[in-house]
Amino acid sequence: MNNVKILAISSSGGHWIQLLRLKKFFGKYTTSYASTDSSLASMVEGSFYSLRDASMWDKPGLLVLAIQVAWLILRVRPDVIVTTGAAAGFFAVVLGKIFGSKTIWIDSMANAEEMSLAGRKVKKFADVWLTQWPELARSEGPSFKGQVL
Amino acid sequence: MIFLSVGTQLPFDRMVKVVDDWCSENLDVEVIGQISDASYLPKSFKYEKYLPAAEFSRLYGKADIVISHAGMGNIITALEYAKPIIIFPRRFEFGEHRNDHQVSTVNKFGNKSNVYVVETLGELSKAVVDINSRQVSASTYSETNKELSEYLDERIERWFI
């Protein structure tokens, strides 16, 4: 079971804190972590990859981030990608799906009234597409399966 | 010690100013702030624009109270450390964020026992007094976290085993 390779990836800040709430779950598998602030390596055991930070409004930054994420996926070859967003997670799900990983999008709890922009865009590429608020769940997705709280 | 954080992305001058005003009346309380690229610089407390993760965690852990924008990271960390947290919502109308999602966040989390929502100096003073007069409850992982982890385990099992 624990030779399933997971890539746990998100932007820094709240997305990352939410991702790490699943540490116990990640601990059962062979998990690599990636985020957009190199100092976050101190918060996890095992491999950590640092990425450039970029918001959804920074086009050149997004391009660099996308290339870094593509390279990371080709190197790590994860069976499963799990992300809580935002831009870094978006690229991981899109590119991961293309490269053959199973992909899991968990929308941030900060989005209590509608799915995030990245969350909406990522739908087609996510094998599992989740909101953390039951009110936002729909039969056609996203589903609600719990919160990281 | 009180630790203030505006989060990783954006400055939050309105909050920093209210806390600075509070500090000028409470000079005996040590406040340390992480304020991002602020244009308003505090006069009555120490601050850094950015803190590396290890230093951020150290200050967060040491603090008696955390004052923060209403971002999920700091709120969840407060629940994790069982730490009282005072949150200010960023408002779209003041250009503090791209939309009003932090207003929904305070509506969702404002009723939790260690979470205080404030926007004015008066509310801040009252929250600090309330916190100092209370016992703090223990940190937990909720049932809902277990549900999510179990669901993800099931999916992985179905895919690979």
XYZ file of C-alpha atoms in Angstrom:
310
model
C 0.000 0.000 0.000
C 2.702 2.475 0.977
C 4.576 2.182 -2.285
C 1.845 4.313 -3.866
C 3.659 7.557 -4.701
C 1.860 10.762 -3.788
C 2.796 14.310 -4.695
C 1.270 16.716 -2.149
C 1.488 20.177 -3.652
C 0.063 23.658 -3.015
C 0.858 27.345 -2.879
C 2.289 28.618 0.423
C 0.138 30.185 3.153
C -3.350 28.892 3.885
C -3.351 26.353 1.064
C -0.230 24.744 2.511
C -1.529 24.729 6.099
C -4.668 22.969 4.865
C -2.608 20.452 2.863
C -0.526 19.580 5.930
C -3.685 18.839 7.910
C -3.657 15.602 5.872
C -0.120 14.720 7.022
C -1.262 11.549 8.743
C -2.916 10.403 5.518
C 0.189 11.288 3.478
C 2.355 9.439 5.986
C 0.809 6.130 4.944
C 2.178 6.459 1.416
C 5.453 7.497 -0.214
C 4.783 11.217 -0.285
C 6.813 14.071 -1.765
C 5.848 17.658 -0.977
C 6.090 20.799 -3.097
C 5.219 24.434 -2.426
C 6.146 27.981 -3.326
C 8.325 28.945 -0.321
C 11.577 27.034 0.251
C 11.480 27.598 4.032
C 8.384 25.350 4.249
C 10.713 22.338 3.875
C 11.201 22.618 7.648
C 7.548 21.636 8.193
C 7.704 18.198 6.526
C 9.786 15.043 6.584
C 10.983 13.542 3.318
C 11.451 15.164 -0.045
C 10.388 18.754 -0.528
C 10.526 20.664 -3.809
C 10.483 24.441 -3.929
C 8.582 26.237 -6.690
C 8.307 29.836 -7.851
C 5.281 31.655 -6.446
C 2.726 33.086 -8.877
C -0.865 34.221 -8.537
C -3.531 33.636 -11.167
C -2.969 37.254 -12.292
C 0.772 37.037 -12.979
C 1.026 35.588 -16.494
C 4.840 35.316 -16.921
C 5.126 33.920 -13.385
C 2.454 31.345 -14.181
C 4.399 30.164 -17.209
C 7.560 29.597 -15.154
C 5.530 27.841 -12.468
C 3.837 25.593 -15.045
C 7.218 24.550 -16.460
C 8.572 23.856 -12.967
C 5.512 21.777 -12.104
C 5.757 19.805 -15.376
C 9.423 19.066 -14.680
C 8.634 18.074 -11.104
C 5.919 15.619 -12.190
C 8.223 14.050 -14.780
C 10.903 13.619 -12.136
C 8.722 12.339 -9.279
C 6.283 10.352 -11.472
C 3.566 10.355 -8.774
C 0.713 7.840 -8.882
C -1.530 10.388 -7.187
C -1.432 14.185 -6.966
C -3.238 15.832 -4.059
C -3.633 19.600 -3.851
C -5.515 22.295 -1.962
C -4.706 24.948 -4.630
C -4.043 27.493 -5.835
C -2.015 28.136 -9.036
C 0.634 25.498 -8.228
C -2.067 22.940 -7.537
C -3.966 23.915 -10.657
C -0.964 23.127 -12.880
C -0.210 19.953 -10.952
C -3.710 18.614 -11.583
C -3.836 19.627 -15.261
C -0.330 18.413 -16.109
C -0.527 15.419 -13.784
C -3.662 14.232 -15.544
C -1.952 14.581 -18.915
C 1.109 12.647 -17.672
C -1.054 9.833 -16.274
C -1.360 10.491 -12.534
C -4.628 10.260 -10.626
C -5.537 13.756 -9.494
C -7.318 15.034 -6.390
C -8.415 18.671 -6.020
C -9.539 19.798 -2.556
C -10.837 23.368 -2.797
C -9.655 25.678 0.011
C -11.944 26.252 2.990
C -11.567 29.950 2.263
C -14.108 29.428 -0.512
C -17.280 29.031 1.501
C -19.665 30.643 -0.988
C -18.403 29.418 -4.340
C -15.596 27.235 -5.673
C -12.322 29.096 -6.259
C -11.452 30.271 -9.767
C -8.717 27.641 -10.099
C -11.083 25.084 -8.592
C -13.704 25.726 -11.256
C -11.171 25.592 -14.089
C -9.608 22.357 -12.926
C -12.834 20.301 -12.969
C -12.161 18.375 -16.212
C -8.709 17.291 -15.067
C -9.522 16.213 -11.508
C -10.360 12.549 -10.898
C -11.611 13.602 -7.475
C -13.064 17.118 -7.293
C -13.945 18.269 -3.789
C -15.321 21.292 -1.962
C -14.917 21.547 1.811
C -18.374 23.051 2.300
C -21.446 20.790 2.081
C -23.561 23.715 0.796
C -21.447 23.878 -2.364
C -21.713 20.185 -3.275
C -23.693 19.355 -6.438
C -24.647 16.045 -8.032
C -22.459 16.881 -11.059
C -19.637 17.898 -8.684
C -17.926 19.175 -6.691
C -18.501 16.574 -3.973
C -18.247 17.108 -0.254
C -16.342 14.362 1.614
C -15.184 16.195 4.738
C -12.927 19.056 5.763
C -9.264 19.341 6.758
C -10.279 20.975 10.078
C 3.229 38.150 23.577
C 0.809 38.919 20.767
C 1.740 37.817 17.250
C 0.208 39.682 14.321
C 0.144 38.263 10.796
C -1.333 39.676 7.586
C -0.741 36.406 5.699
C 1.609 35.621 2.841
C 0.093 37.475 -0.083
C -0.985 41.031 0.594
C -0.454 43.890 3.033
C -3.333 44.844 5.343
C -2.768 48.427 6.528
C -6.233 48.881 8.052
C -5.656 46.050 10.503
C -2.041 47.018 11.262
C -3.165 50.588 12.023
C -5.883 49.446 14.472
C -3.404 47.167 16.252
C -0.794 49.946 16.319
C -3.365 52.270 17.931
C -4.166 49.566 20.480
C -0.440 49.100 21.210
C 0.069 52.799 21.814
C -2.415 52.456 24.700
C -0.991 49.113 25.921
C 2.749 49.634 25.835
C 3.371 46.924 28.432
C 2.196 44.209 25.987
C 4.798 42.862 23.562
C 3.506 42.644 19.994
C 5.468 41.234 17.045
C 4.064 41.589 13.539
C 4.489 40.114 10.074
C 3.133 42.865 7.845
C 4.083 42.075 4.201
C 4.685 45.052 1.844
C 2.746 47.511 3.981
C 2.583 51.238 3.303
C 1.586 51.938 6.924
C 4.487 51.048 9.218
C 3.705 50.435 12.910
C 5.119 52.896 15.450
C 4.321 50.972 18.612
C 5.326 47.385 17.842
C 8.148 45.392 16.253
C 7.578 43.955 12.805
C 9.055 42.096 9.825
C 7.659 42.099 6.304
C 8.290 38.421 5.746
C 9.166 35.597 8.133
C 10.656 32.234 7.074
C 8.444 29.273 8.054
C 10.520 28.169 11.053
C 10.571 31.666 12.597
C 6.888 32.165 11.812
C 6.023 28.888 13.608
C 8.244 29.767 16.553
C 6.521 33.134 17.101
C 3.101 31.645 16.449
C 3.766 28.918 19.007
C 5.089 31.367 21.588
C 2.244 33.869 21.259
C -0.542 34.091 23.850
C -2.841 35.623 21.251
C -2.663 35.759 17.451
C -4.132 38.676 15.522
C -4.593 37.886 11.840
C -6.365 38.662 8.600
C -9.210 36.160 8.128
C -7.062 33.703 6.141
C -7.583 29.961 6.469
C -3.923 29.181 7.186
C -3.703 31.247 10.343
C -7.182 30.225 11.499
C -6.470 26.496 11.116
C -3.060 26.881 12.747
C -4.771 28.596 15.699
C -7.198 25.695 16.042
C -4.221 23.316 15.784
C -2.240 25.050 18.545
C -5.439 25.707 20.577
C -4.510 29.361 20.440
C -6.957 32.272 20.744
C -7.076 34.134 17.448
C -8.508 37.543 16.626
C -9.403 37.843 12.951
C -10.044 40.886 10.766
C -11.782 40.247 7.433
C -10.194 41.832 4.360
C -12.799 43.780 2.427
C -13.047 44.065 -1.334
C -14.476 47.617 -1.080
C -11.157 48.803 0.434
C -9.066 46.952 -2.147
C -7.809 44.529 0.493
C -8.516 41.385 -1.511
C -9.862 40.275 -4.862
C -13.312 39.550 -3.438
C -15.188 39.321 -0.127
C -14.440 35.682 0.695
C -12.879 36.663 4.034
C -16.225 38.106 5.088
C -17.764 34.644 4.510
C -14.864 33.114 6.432
C -15.588 35.226 9.518
C -19.261 34.279 9.255
C -18.293 30.577 9.188
C -15.636 30.680 11.913
C -16.727 33.580 14.138
C -18.805 31.250 16.313
C -15.889 28.916 17.161
C -14.751 29.128 20.744
C -11.199 30.470 20.281
C -11.988 32.761 17.347
C -12.820 36.472 17.757
C -13.907 38.671 14.871
C -13.048 42.377 15.126
C -12.685 45.411 12.869
C -12.414 48.387 15.229
C -10.162 49.471 18.102
C -13.060 49.064 20.557
C -13.775 45.508 19.387
C -10.085 44.645 19.564
C -9.738 45.909 23.151
C -12.821 43.943 24.163
C -11.572 40.741 22.482
C -8.198 40.925 24.256
C -9.942 41.416 27.617
C -12.289 38.476 26.880
C -9.394 36.204 25.892
C -7.367 37.070 28.982
C -10.280 36.150 31.215
C -10.883 32.727 29.629
C -9.547 29.205 29.624
C -8.561 27.929 26.214
C -9.877 24.575 25.033
C -7.636 21.806 23.702
C -6.685 21.356 20.045
C -8.210 18.559 18.026
C -8.599 17.060 14.633
C -12.314 16.998 13.888
C -14.373 14.007 12.735
C -14.641 15.720 9.396
C -10.844 15.485 8.894
C -11.008 11.741 9.556
C -13.861 11.378 7.055
C -11.863 13.153 4.361
C -8.718 11.078 4.963
C -10.703 7.833 4.917
C -12.415 8.818 1.695
C -9.033 9.528 0.058
C -7.661 6.192 1.315
C -10.637 4.406 -0.230
C -10.082 6.100 -3.573
C -6.402 5.151 -3.615
C -7.262 1.591 -2.701
C -9.762 1.427 -5.546
C -7.199 2.790 -8.016
C -4.113 0.812 -7.075
C -4.829 -2.181 -4.895
